[in-house]
Tab-separated table of C-alpha atoms and ligand atoms in Angstrom:
chain	number	residue	atom	x	y	z
A	294	MET	CA	0.096	9.183	-21.473
A	295	ILE	CA	-2.087	7.188	-23.861
A	296	TRP	CA	-0.076	4.303	-25.277
A	297	ASN	CA	-2.221	2.971	-28.169
A	298	GLN	CA	-4.836	4.665	-30.296
A	299	GLU	CA	-7.175	1.721	-29.545
A	300	GLU	CA	-7.528	3.217	-26.066
A	301	THR	CA	-9.533	6.106	-27.505
A	302	LEU	CA	-11.765	4.351	-30.063
A	303	SER	CA	-15.355	5.553	-30.281
A	304	ARG	CA	-17.870	3.117	-28.769
A	305	LYS	CA	-19.168	2.282	-32.216
A	306	ASP	CA	-15.733	1.481	-33.640
A	307	LEU	CA	-14.803	-0.481	-30.536
A	308	GLU	CA	-17.957	-2.584	-30.711
A	309	GLY	CA	-17.366	-3.234	-34.409
A	310	LEU	CA	-13.873	-4.470	-33.614
A	311	GLN	CA	-15.136	-6.546	-30.695
A	312	LEU	CA	-17.758	-8.285	-32.840
A	313	LYS	CA	-15.263	-9.129	-35.563
A	314	ARG	CA	-12.838	-10.517	-33.010
A	315	LEU	CA	-15.540	-12.379	-31.102
A	316	GLN	CA	-16.710	-14.157	-34.232
A	317	ALA	CA	-13.138	-15.133	-35.041
A	318	VAL	CA	-12.381	-16.498	-31.566
A	319	VAL	CA	-15.645	-18.425	-31.360
A	320	ASN	CA	-14.876	-20.043	-34.696
A	321	ARG	CA	-11.376	-20.895	-33.604
A	322	VAL	CA	-12.272	-22.491	-30.264
A	323	TYR	CA	-15.011	-24.512	-31.949
A	324	GLU	CA	-12.471	-25.878	-34.405
A	325	LYS	CA	-9.517	-26.323	-32.087
A	326	VAL	CA	-10.682	-27.035	-28.525
A	327	PRO	CA	-12.749	-30.200	-27.971
A	328	PHE	CA	-14.060	-28.800	-24.670
A	329	TYR	CA	-15.693	-25.820	-26.407
A	330	ARG	CA	-17.021	-27.857	-29.307
A	331	LYS	CA	-18.787	-30.088	-26.780
A	332	GLN	CA	-20.120	-27.112	-24.832
A	333	PHE	CA	-21.445	-25.411	-27.970
A	334	ASP	CA	-22.959	-28.630	-29.302
A	335	GLN	CA	-24.727	-29.240	-26.019
A	336	ALA	CA	-26.121	-25.708	-26.123
A	337	LYS	CA	-27.110	-26.324	-29.787
A	338	LEU	CA	-25.056	-23.360	-30.912
A	339	LYS	CA	-22.896	-22.908	-33.965
A	340	PRO	CA	-20.214	-20.214	-34.251
A	341	SER	CA	-22.269	-18.677	-37.064
A	342	ASP	CA	-25.049	-17.950	-34.545
A	343	ILE	CA	-22.959	-15.075	-33.185
A	344	LYS	CA	-24.314	-12.273	-35.320
A	345	LYS	CA	-24.195	-9.397	-32.866
A	346	LEU	CA	-22.393	-8.688	-29.576
A	347	SER	CA	-25.488	-9.370	-27.494
A	348	ASP	CA	-25.538	-12.961	-28.837
A	349	LEU	CA	-22.644	-13.539	-26.467
A	350	LYS	CA	-25.133	-14.148	-23.671
A	351	ASN	CA	-26.247	-17.365	-25.374
A	352	LEU	CA	-22.800	-18.910	-25.102
A	353	PRO	CA	-22.068	-21.255	-22.184
A	354	PHE	CA	-19.880	-20.071	-19.291
A	355	THR	CA	-16.450	-21.454	-18.506
A	356	ILE	CA	-15.487	-22.018	-14.879
A	357	LYS	CA	-12.288	-22.787	-13.007
A	358	SER	CA	-13.058	-26.493	-12.660
A	359	ASP	CA	-13.280	-26.768	-16.476
A	360	LEU	CA	-9.637	-25.728	-16.550
A	361	ARG	CA	-8.724	-28.268	-13.895
A	362	ASP	CA	-10.627	-31.018	-15.729
A	363	ASN	CA	-8.498	-30.301	-18.780
A	364	TYR	CA	-5.246	-30.060	-16.823
A	365	PRO	CA	-2.622	-29.194	-17.856
A	366	PHE	CA	-2.844	-28.188	-21.535
A	367	GLY	CA	-6.193	-29.568	-22.692
A	368	MET	CA	-7.781	-26.169	-23.349
A	369	PHE	CA	-4.956	-24.841	-25.497
A	370	ALA	CA	-5.982	-23.934	-29.031
A	371	VAL	CA	-2.542	-24.241	-30.624
A	372	PRO	CA	0.006	-27.086	-30.786
A	373	MET	CA	2.651	-26.983	-28.027
A	374	GLU	CA	5.295	-25.992	-30.617
A	375	GLU	CA	3.625	-22.579	-30.660
A	376	VAL	CA	3.409	-22.160	-26.886
A	377	VAL	CA	6.409	-20.125	-25.736
A	378	ARG	CA	5.425	-19.664	-22.077
A	379	VAL	CA	3.194	-21.153	-19.417
A	380	HIS	CA	2.069	-19.702	-16.103
A	381	ALA	CA	-0.036	-21.231	-13.375
A	382	SER	CA	-2.023	-20.056	-10.411
A	383	SER	CA	-1.864	-22.120	-7.296
A	384	GLY	CA	-5.296	-23.223	-6.282
A	385	THR	CA	-6.130	-23.938	-2.678
A	386	THR	CA	-7.030	-27.484	-3.656
A	387	GLY	CA	-5.098	-29.907	-5.796
A	388	LYS	CA	-3.700	-29.059	-9.176
A	389	PRO	CA	-2.919	-25.530	-10.320
A	390	THR	CA	-4.666	-23.795	-13.198
A	391	VAL	CA	-2.313	-23.715	-16.170
A	392	VAL	CA	-2.334	-21.069	-18.878
A	393	GLY	CA	-0.259	-20.747	-22.054
A	394	TYR	CA	0.938	-17.988	-24.372
A	395	THR	CA	2.129	-17.890	-27.976
A	396	ARG	CA	4.751	-15.373	-29.051
A	397	ASN	CA	1.942	-13.072	-30.243
A	398	ASP	CA	0.157	-13.444	-26.904
A	399	ILE	CA	3.293	-12.309	-25.074
A	400	THR	CA	3.611	-9.298	-27.393
A	401	MET	CA	-0.037	-8.382	-26.843
A	402	TRP	CA	0.275	-8.792	-23.071
A	403	SER	CA	3.448	-6.657	-22.960
A	404	ASP	CA	1.602	-4.005	-24.887
A	405	LEU	CA	-1.318	-4.042	-22.452
A	406	MET	CA	1.086	-3.759	-19.529
A	407	ALA	CA	2.749	-0.872	-21.327
A	408	ARG	CA	-0.712	0.762	-21.493
A	409	ALA	CA	-1.116	0.273	-17.757
A	410	LEU	CA	2.311	1.688	-16.953
A	411	SER	CA	1.945	4.536	-19.385
A	412	GLY	CA	-1.444	5.401	-17.907
A	413	ALA	CA	0.316	5.585	-14.546
A	414	GLY	CA	2.695	8.199	-15.947
A	415	VAL	CA	5.626	5.798	-16.374
A	416	HIS	CA	8.060	6.317	-19.280
A	417	ALA	CA	11.620	5.682	-20.438
A	418	GLY	CA	13.936	7.011	-17.751
A	419	ASP	CA	11.819	5.651	-14.919
A	420	VAL	CA	13.235	2.960	-12.658
A	421	ILE	CA	10.683	0.260	-11.932
A	422	HIS	CA	11.070	-1.670	-8.707
A	423	ASN	CA	9.180	-4.835	-9.574
A	424	ALA	CA	8.459	-6.664	-6.333
A	425	TYR	CA	5.719	-8.906	-7.738
A	426	GLY	CA	6.750	-12.539	-7.494
A	427	TYR	CA	8.600	-13.950	-10.514
A	428	GLY	CA	7.823	-17.521	-11.469
A	429	LEU	CA	4.620	-19.299	-12.317
A	430	PHE	CA	2.684	-16.325	-10.891
A	431	THR	CA	1.900	-13.863	-13.694
A	432	GLY	CA	2.673	-10.712	-11.685
A	433	GLY	CA	6.478	-10.592	-11.968
A	434	LEU	CA	6.954	-11.361	-15.651
A	435	GLY	CA	3.775	-9.530	-16.680
A	436	PHE	CA	5.075	-6.248	-15.251
A	437	HIS	CA	8.607	-7.019	-16.383
A	438	TYR	CA	7.729	-7.249	-20.068
A	439	GLY	CA	5.506	-4.170	-19.867
A	440	ALA	CA	8.292	-2.199	-18.199
A	441	GLU	CA	10.751	-3.130	-20.943
A	442	ARG	CA	8.129	-2.320	-23.566
A	443	VAL	CA	7.796	1.272	-22.317
A	444	GLY	CA	11.573	1.492	-22.198
A	445	ALA	CA	11.885	2.004	-18.464
A	446	THR	CA	14.665	0.402	-16.412
A	447	VAL	CA	13.290	-2.615	-14.599
A	448	ILE	CA	14.692	-4.013	-11.375
A	449	PRO	CA	13.471	-7.638	-11.223
A	450	ILE	CA	13.694	-7.743	-7.441
A	451	SER	CA	10.691	-10.086	-6.904
A	452	GLY	CA	9.226	-10.520	-3.390
A	453	GLY	CA	10.879	-10.922	0.008
A	454	GLN	CA	14.127	-9.729	1.611
A	455	THR	CA	12.631	-6.412	2.503
A	456	GLN	CA	15.792	-4.872	4.004
A	457	ARG	CA	17.619	-5.479	0.753
A	458	GLN	CA	14.701	-4.076	-1.202
A	459	ILE	CA	14.995	-0.814	0.675
A	460	MET	CA	18.706	-0.517	0.017
A	461	ILE	CA	18.205	-1.128	-3.692
A	462	MET	CA	15.206	1.165	-3.882
A	463	GLN	CA	17.273	3.948	-2.375
A	464	ASP	CA	20.593	3.329	-4.158
A	465	PHE	CA	19.081	2.671	-7.615
A	466	GLY	CA	16.637	5.558	-7.297
A	467	SER	CA	13.450	3.556	-7.951
A	468	THR	CA	10.652	5.825	-9.143
A	469	VAL	CA	7.897	3.221	-9.559
A	470	LEU	CA	6.899	0.483	-7.138
A	471	CYS	CA	4.994	-2.571	-8.363
A	472	CYS	CA	3.790	-5.113	-5.778
A	473	THR	CA	0.713	-6.252	-3.886
A	474	PRO	CA	-0.862	-3.513	-1.741
A	475	SER	CA	-0.307	-5.565	1.414
A	476	TYR	CA	3.387	-5.925	0.615
A	477	ALA	CA	3.748	-2.193	-0.142
A	478	LEU	CA	3.580	-1.331	3.529
A	479	ASN	CA	6.494	-3.626	4.429
A	480	PRO	CA	9.318	-1.530	2.951
A	481	ALA	CA	7.797	1.545	4.599
A	482	GLU	CA	7.798	-0.168	7.974
A	483	SER	CA	11.256	-1.729	7.620
A	484	ALA	CA	12.785	1.528	6.422
A	485	LYS	CA	11.463	3.232	9.530
A	486	GLN	CA	13.082	0.574	11.706
A	487	GLN	CA	16.398	1.142	9.889
A	488	GLY	CA	16.091	4.849	10.534
A	489	ALA	CA	15.517	5.636	6.833
A	490	ASP	CA	12.651	7.788	5.572
A	491	ILE	CA	11.124	6.112	2.551
A	492	ARG	CA	9.027	9.208	1.956
A	493	LYS	CA	12.199	10.954	0.843
A	494	PHE	CA	13.057	8.280	-1.752
A	495	LYS	CA	12.374	8.962	-5.416
A	496	LEU	CA	9.174	6.888	-5.626
A	497	LYS	CA	6.390	8.752	-7.425
A	498	VAL	CA	3.840	6.109	-8.281
A	499	GLY	CA	2.897	2.591	-7.200
A	500	ILE	CA	0.858	0.085	-9.206
A	501	PHE	CA	-0.756	-2.319	-6.822
A	502	GLY	CA	-3.024	-5.297	-7.368
A	503	ALA	CA	-3.444	-9.072	-7.276
A	504	GLU	CA	-5.572	-8.837	-4.123
A	505	PRO	CA	-8.489	-6.769	-2.855
A	506	TRP	CA	-7.730	-3.482	-1.106
A	507	SER	CA	-9.782	-0.518	0.009
A	508	GLU	CA	-9.777	3.226	-0.577
A	509	GLY	CA	-8.630	3.590	3.044
A	510	MET	CA	-5.643	1.360	2.329
A	511	ARG	CA	-4.823	3.536	-0.680
A	512	THR	CA	-4.731	6.633	1.543
A	513	GLU	CA	-2.519	4.835	4.054
A	514	ILE	CA	-0.054	3.599	1.390
A	515	GLU	CA	0.102	7.029	-0.249
A	516	LYS	CA	0.793	8.617	3.120
A	517	GLN	CA	3.431	6.147	4.224
A	518	LEU	CA	5.287	5.970	0.899
A	519	ASN	CA	4.649	9.458	-0.483
A	520	LEU	CA	3.522	8.284	-3.906
A	521	LYS	CA	0.336	8.002	-5.950
A	522	ALA	CA	-1.167	4.526	-5.583
A	523	LEU	CA	-3.039	2.982	-8.518
A	524	ASP	CA	-5.046	-0.221	-8.771
A	525	VAL	CA	-4.270	-2.901	-11.388
A	526	TYR	CA	-6.459	-5.943	-11.932
A	527	GLY	CA	-6.105	-9.210	-13.740
A	528	LEU	CA	-6.188	-12.954	-13.431
A	529	SER	CA	-3.986	-15.666	-14.888
A	530	GLU	CA	-6.832	-17.296	-16.774
A	531	VAL	CA	-7.615	-14.112	-18.692
A	532	ILE	CA	-3.972	-12.996	-19.212
A	533	GLY	CA	-2.431	-12.023	-15.852
A	534	PRO	CA	-2.134	-8.387	-14.715
A	535	GLY	CA	-3.276	-5.916	-17.348
A	536	VAL	CA	-6.927	-6.776	-17.796
A	537	SER	CA	-7.640	-3.320	-16.381
A	538	CYS	CA	-5.789	-0.515	-14.643
A	539	GLU	CA	-6.517	2.909	-13.145
A	540	CYS	CA	-5.191	6.039	-14.814
A	541	LEU	CA	-3.235	8.699	-12.989
A	542	GLU	CA	-5.660	11.440	-14.008
A	543	ALA	CA	-8.831	10.024	-12.436
A	544	LYS	CA	-7.489	7.430	-9.999
A	545	PHE	CA	-11.005	6.058	-10.028
A	546	GLY	CA	-12.190	3.011	-11.911
A	547	LEU	CA	-9.930	0.657	-13.811
A	548	HIS	CA	-9.893	1.064	-17.611
A	549	ILE	CA	-10.698	-2.302	-19.135
A	550	ASN	CA	-8.735	-3.292	-22.223
A	551	GLU	CA	-11.975	-3.926	-24.039
A	552	ASP	CA	-10.407	-4.378	-27.438
A	553	HIS	CA	-8.878	-7.604	-26.077
A	554	PHE	CA	-11.269	-8.659	-23.325
A	555	LEU	CA	-15.025	-8.490	-23.551
A	556	ALA	CA	-16.416	-7.723	-20.101
A	557	GLU	CA	-19.842	-8.697	-18.822
A	558	VAL	CA	-21.345	-8.382	-15.369
A	559	VAL	CA	-23.832	-11.074	-14.402
A	560	ASN	CA	-25.996	-11.793	-11.418
A	561	PRO	CA	-24.030	-14.589	-9.684
A	562	LYS	CA	-27.232	-16.422	-8.775
A	563	THR	CA	-29.294	-16.230	-11.967
A	564	LEU	CA	-26.259	-15.795	-14.261
A	565	GLU	CA	-28.273	-13.247	-16.244
A	566	PRO	CA	-26.454	-10.061	-17.329
A	567	VAL	CA	-27.260	-7.146	-14.967
A	568	PRO	CA	-28.171	-3.674	-16.298
A	569	LEU	CA	-25.111	-1.551	-17.136
A	570	GLY	CA	-23.653	-0.017	-13.972
A	571	GLU	CA	-25.055	-2.561	-11.542
A	572	MET	CA	-22.963	-4.734	-9.283
A	573	GLY	CA	-22.390	-8.380	-10.100
A	574	GLU	CA	-19.820	-10.996	-11.073
A	575	LEU	CA	-17.307	-10.122	-13.774
A	576	VAL	CA	-17.198	-12.436	-16.772
A	577	PHE	CA	-14.528	-12.121	-19.449
A	578	THR	CA	-14.151	-13.421	-22.984
A	579	SER	CA	-10.712	-13.118	-24.512
A	580	LEU	CA	-10.876	-11.710	-28.035
A	581	THR	CA	-7.337	-12.020	-29.321
A	582	LYS	CA	-5.494	-14.656	-27.305
A	583	GLU	CA	-4.110	-17.492	-29.417
A	584	ALA	CA	-2.822	-20.200	-27.087
A	585	PHE	CA	-5.511	-20.125	-24.446
A	586	PRO	CA	-8.696	-18.399	-25.568
A	587	LEU	CA	-11.434	-18.185	-22.973
A	588	ILE	CA	-15.161	-17.879	-23.530
A	589	ARG	CA	-17.322	-16.261	-20.844
A	590	TYR	CA	-15.016	-17.037	-17.945
A	591	ARG	CA	-16.659	-16.524	-14.563
A	592	THR	CA	-14.118	-14.722	-12.389
A	593	ARG	CA	-16.064	-14.777	-9.091
A	594	ASP	CA	-14.903	-11.168	-8.651
A	595	LEU	CA	-17.581	-8.624	-7.839
A	596	SER	CA	-17.601	-5.198	-9.433
A	597	ARG	CA	-19.665	-2.907	-11.632
A	598	LEU	CA	-18.982	-1.172	-14.913
A	599	ILE	CA	-18.611	2.591	-15.189
A	600	SER	CA	-19.650	3.929	-18.598
A	601	GLU	CA	-19.260	7.663	-17.871
A	602	PRO	CA	-16.403	9.250	-19.826
A	603	CYS	CA	-13.083	9.549	-17.999
A	604	PRO	CA	-11.207	12.878	-17.865
A	605	CYS	CA	-8.065	11.097	-19.137
A	606	GLY	CA	-9.509	10.723	-22.638
A	607	ARG	CA	-9.556	6.929	-22.731
A	608	THR	CA	-12.924	5.771	-23.978
A	609	SER	CA	-13.080	2.275	-22.506
A	610	TYR	CA	-15.558	1.373	-19.810
A	611	ARG	CA	-13.999	1.203	-16.399
A	612	MET	CA	-14.656	-1.267	-13.609
A	613	GLU	CA	-14.984	-0.202	-10.025
A	614	ARG	CA	-12.378	-1.610	-7.634
A	615	ILE	CA	-13.228	-5.199	-6.721
A	616	THR	CA	-15.478	-5.330	-3.658
A	617	GLY	CA	-14.867	-8.984	-3.012
A	618	ARG	CA	-15.273	-12.433	-4.462
A	619	THR	CA	-18.402	-14.526	-4.411
A	620	ASP	CA	-16.349	-17.176	-2.637
A	621	ASP	CA	-14.707	-14.671	-0.241
A	622	MET	CA	-17.959	-13.665	1.275
A	623	LEU	CA	-18.218	-14.744	4.885
A	624	ILE	CA	-21.605	-15.619	6.209
A	625	ILE	CA	-21.553	-14.800	9.889
A	626	ARG	CA	-24.706	-15.788	11.712
A	627	GLY	CA	-26.557	-15.370	8.437
A	628	VAL	CA	-25.136	-11.940	7.642
A	629	ASN	CA	-23.025	-11.518	4.507
A	630	VAL	CA	-19.695	-9.917	5.306
A	631	PHE	CA	-16.869	-9.122	2.884
A	632	PRO	CA	-13.321	-8.742	4.224
A	633	SER	CA	-13.110	-5.457	2.287
A	634	GLN	CA	-15.931	-4.019	4.406
A	635	ILE	CA	-13.973	-4.820	7.549
A	636	GLU	CA	-10.875	-3.158	6.086
A	637	HIS	CA	-12.965	-0.120	5.189
A	638	VAL	CA	-14.002	0.347	8.838
A	639	LEU	CA	-10.535	-0.329	10.276
A	640	MET	CA	-8.823	2.175	7.976
A	641	LYS	CA	-11.029	4.989	9.209
A	642	ILE	CA	-10.009	4.688	12.832
A	643	GLU	CA	-7.149	6.735	14.228
A	644	GLY	CA	-4.560	4.776	16.199
A	645	LEU	CA	-4.802	1.515	14.260
A	646	GLU	CA	-2.117	0.139	11.966
A	647	PRO	CA	-3.074	-1.241	8.538
A	648	HIS	CA	-2.281	-4.788	9.615
A	649	TYR	CA	-5.102	-7.094	10.590
A	650	GLN	CA	-6.339	-10.641	10.554
A	651	ILE	CA	-9.892	-11.922	10.432
A	652	ILE	CA	-10.627	-15.166	12.257
A	653	VAL	CA	-13.908	-17.010	11.942
A	654	ASP	CA	-14.800	-19.910	14.155
A	655	ARG	CA	-17.862	-21.765	15.307
A	656	LYS	CA	-18.718	-22.356	18.935
A	657	GLY	CA	-21.561	-24.873	19.037
A	658	THR	CA	-23.921	-23.577	16.410
A	659	MET	CA	-22.799	-19.961	16.695
A	660	ASP	CA	-20.385	-18.342	14.263
A	661	GLU	CA	-17.800	-16.145	15.894
A	662	LEU	CA	-15.994	-13.344	14.166
A	663	GLU	CA	-12.754	-12.083	15.647
A	664	ILE	CA	-10.658	-9.259	14.278
A	665	GLN	CA	-7.090	-8.917	15.422
A	666	VAL	CA	-5.662	-5.532	14.598
A	667	GLU	CA	-2.404	-3.825	15.458
A	668	VAL	CA	-2.432	-0.520	17.287
A	669	ASN	CA	0.282	2.071	16.778
A	670	GLU	CA	3.206	2.532	19.202
A	671	LYS	CA	1.697	5.608	20.772
A	672	ILE	CA	-1.650	4.027	21.594
A	673	PHE	CA	0.082	0.867	22.712
A	674	SER	CA	2.116	2.706	25.312
A	675	ASP	CA	-0.907	4.761	26.427
A	676	GLU	CA	-2.920	3.846	29.481
A	677	MET	CA	-5.343	0.905	29.450
A	678	LYS	CA	-8.307	3.244	29.443
A	679	LYS	CA	-7.442	4.564	25.988
A	680	LEU	CA	-6.992	1.068	24.575
A	681	ASP	CA	-10.341	0.164	26.008
A	682	GLN	CA	-12.016	3.181	24.428
A	683	LEU	CA	-10.492	2.315	21.069
A	684	LYS	CA	-11.723	-1.243	21.305
A	685	LYS	CA	-15.240	-0.107	22.158
A	686	LYS	CA	-15.306	2.350	19.275
A	687	LEU	CA	-14.185	-0.330	16.876
A	688	GLU	CA	-16.789	-2.772	18.129
A	689	TYR	CA	-19.463	-0.142	17.727
A	690	ASP	CA	-18.405	0.975	14.226
A	691	LEU	CA	-18.115	-2.575	12.943
A	692	LYS	CA	-21.498	-3.568	14.301
A	693	ASP	CA	-22.972	-0.426	12.806
A	694	PHE	CA	-21.445	-1.006	9.366
A	695	LEU	CA	-21.598	-4.787	9.069
A	696	GLY	CA	-24.704	-5.492	11.079
A	697	VAL	CA	-22.964	-8.219	13.002
A	698	SER	CA	-20.874	-8.022	16.147
A	699	ALA	CA	-17.221	-8.956	16.224
A	700	LYS	CA	-14.750	-9.640	18.986
A	701	ILE	CA	-11.875	-7.179	18.753
A	702	THR	CA	-8.376	-8.078	19.828
A	703	LEU	CA	-5.920	-5.181	19.809
A	704	VAL	CA	-2.408	-6.461	19.383
A	705	GLU	CA	1.089	-5.008	19.679
A	706	PRO	CA	2.669	-3.309	16.680
A	707	ARG	CA	4.448	-5.738	14.306
A	708	THR	CA	2.869	-8.928	15.648
A	709	ILE	CA	0.645	-9.828	12.703
A	710	GLN	CA	2.454	-11.743	10.016
A	711	ARG	CA	3.507	-9.603	7.031
A	712	SER	CA	2.779	-10.812	3.522
A	713	GLU	CA	5.335	-11.168	0.746
A	714	GLY	CA	2.715	-11.525	-1.969
A	715	LYS	CA	-0.995	-11.930	-1.582
A	716	ALA	CA	-2.034	-11.404	2.035
A	717	LYS	CA	-4.055	-14.083	3.743
A	718	ARG	CA	-6.488	-11.928	5.687
A	719	VAL	CA	-9.048	-14.533	6.675
A	720	ILE	CA	-8.594	-17.692	8.705
A	721	ASP	CA	-11.861	-19.564	8.574
A	722	LYS	CA	-11.537	-22.310	11.157
A	723	ARG	CA	-15.030	-23.562	10.267
A	724	LYS	CA	-13.609	-24.887	7.013
A	725	ILE	CA	-10.426	-26.328	8.481
B	891	DLL	O1	-3.237	-11.904	-9.315
B	891	DLL	C1	-2.729	-11.300	-11.590
B	891	DLL	C2	-2.194	-10.000	-11.134
B	891	DLL	C3	-0.854	-9.867	-10.834
B	891	DLL	C4	-3.037	-8.898	-11.020
B	891	DLL	C5	-0.326	-8.640	-10.421
B	891	DLL	C6	-2.529	-7.652	-10.628
B	891	DLL	C7	-1.183	-7.541	-10.323
B	891	DLL	P1	-4.135	-14.648	-10.084
B	891	DLL	O2	-3.047	-15.077	-9.205
B	891	DLL	O3	-4.686	-15.616	-11.071
B	891	DLL	O4	-3.680	-13.424	-10.967
B	891	DLL	O5	-5.309	-14.112	-9.175
B	891	DLL	C8	-6.451	-13.529	-9.738
B	891	DLL	O6	-6.735	-12.080	-7.816
B	891	DLL	O7	-9.571	-13.154	-9.679
B	891	DLL	C9	-8.982	-11.433	-8.046
B	891	DLL	O8	-9.757	-12.181	-7.134
B	891	DLL	C10	-7.652	-11.078	-7.411
B	891	DLL	N1	-7.212	-9.761	-7.881
B	891	DLL	C11	-6.312	-9.486	-8.852
B	891	DLL	N2	-6.159	-8.139	-8.966
B	891	DLL	C12	-6.987	-7.567	-8.056
B	891	DLL	C13	-7.305	-6.224	-7.681
B	891	DLL	C14	-3.225	-12.214	-10.498
B	891	DLL	N3	-6.715	-5.169	-8.236
B	891	DLL	C15	-7.387	-13.040	-8.661
B	891	DLL	N4	-8.236	-6.047	-6.716
B	891	DLL	C16	-8.571	-12.288	-9.231
B	891	DLL	C17	-8.849	-7.095	-6.135
B	891	DLL	C18	-7.674	-8.605	-7.377
B	891	DLL	N5	-8.584	-8.368	-6.426
């Protein structure tokens, strides 16, 4: 179901709205945030230079380190008395990135999450099992407020304690599962061990995001949990979950909430906008946020925009599922490899479980790529010859697809560590 009429605006009306909002936000950050005033002054730009949407490309980019340099609240555009919530994303190095919300920001965000849920067929009467982490991470509370906004019953279960999750899911009759795609497989696996069949539970749809996942993983999750799996994308800096989400009708491409976030795709090397539909790095400008407006934020996430109309009736551009991050890309003996490409190959092979780990190391001057992947019980108890054949096939397919050879280690079922939130798929010992 379509939640707001803004979801079906004509392109012309949408762009009119975007321009008005862009001019307002540019004015506001220039007045209120010293960081932006400095950036604009250095670029010799005044807010009044934004006369049309394409003038956006003249504005300077914002990057993650700008947020860290202004830690914790230096980029806020309102006094702290107006900030009713903060979230933060844990960086791998040092201080987290802190973001803030006014009361209006929270209302807007809840509304966008309601769009996402509604687009997934969720309504009052549904029981939402929210296993995204609650806390500084935006996943838990983002979904929570959206769930209440649509009037569904929300179970704020958060992550972990999988056995208990299964009991609650079954007893409370959860119809919607919200969690990371890597976590989604845990209840399925644990239920099986307890002798329960999760496929017979009431789950009908799952809204999964916060980490990259492949089409193959979608098929696997849908099979194991007997639900429709949809992709949701977002990042704390921009708002949290709810920047874009797939609709149940098309299950292809994530509708971007373009009335609130202006999306660009740029070439990550030249930083020039790419032609519409081409792959590149996503850049977002927030159009309506009050506490923490962002101008041309480089996400490092790679995707492309889809401008073809969607059968669901929403008129926004969609983004293709994220293929990887510019900083996720592994360079193995000079060949660019994305973890998602590895997952794509693994998911196609019969006999493997959807649990794997990628290990990169360097022996002398040579990079070594190892993939540890679980095999299913049946294969595991089969004769050595079959395991050997499987390993050879995998080596061949990976080399064929990636253009680089990898060492394959087939491991026993349930030996690779399960994630409770975002999975850590890659261990790059070269950086340790
Ligand atoms: O992960 C927000 C979120 C919560 C999104 C729950 C969806 C569901 P951060 O912790 O700031 O925010 O991490 C943001 O996660 O730049 C992407 O690299 C990655 N990411 C988020 N959603 C997806 C997705 C939340 N659907 C970073 N596919 C982003 C691939 C995703 N990567």
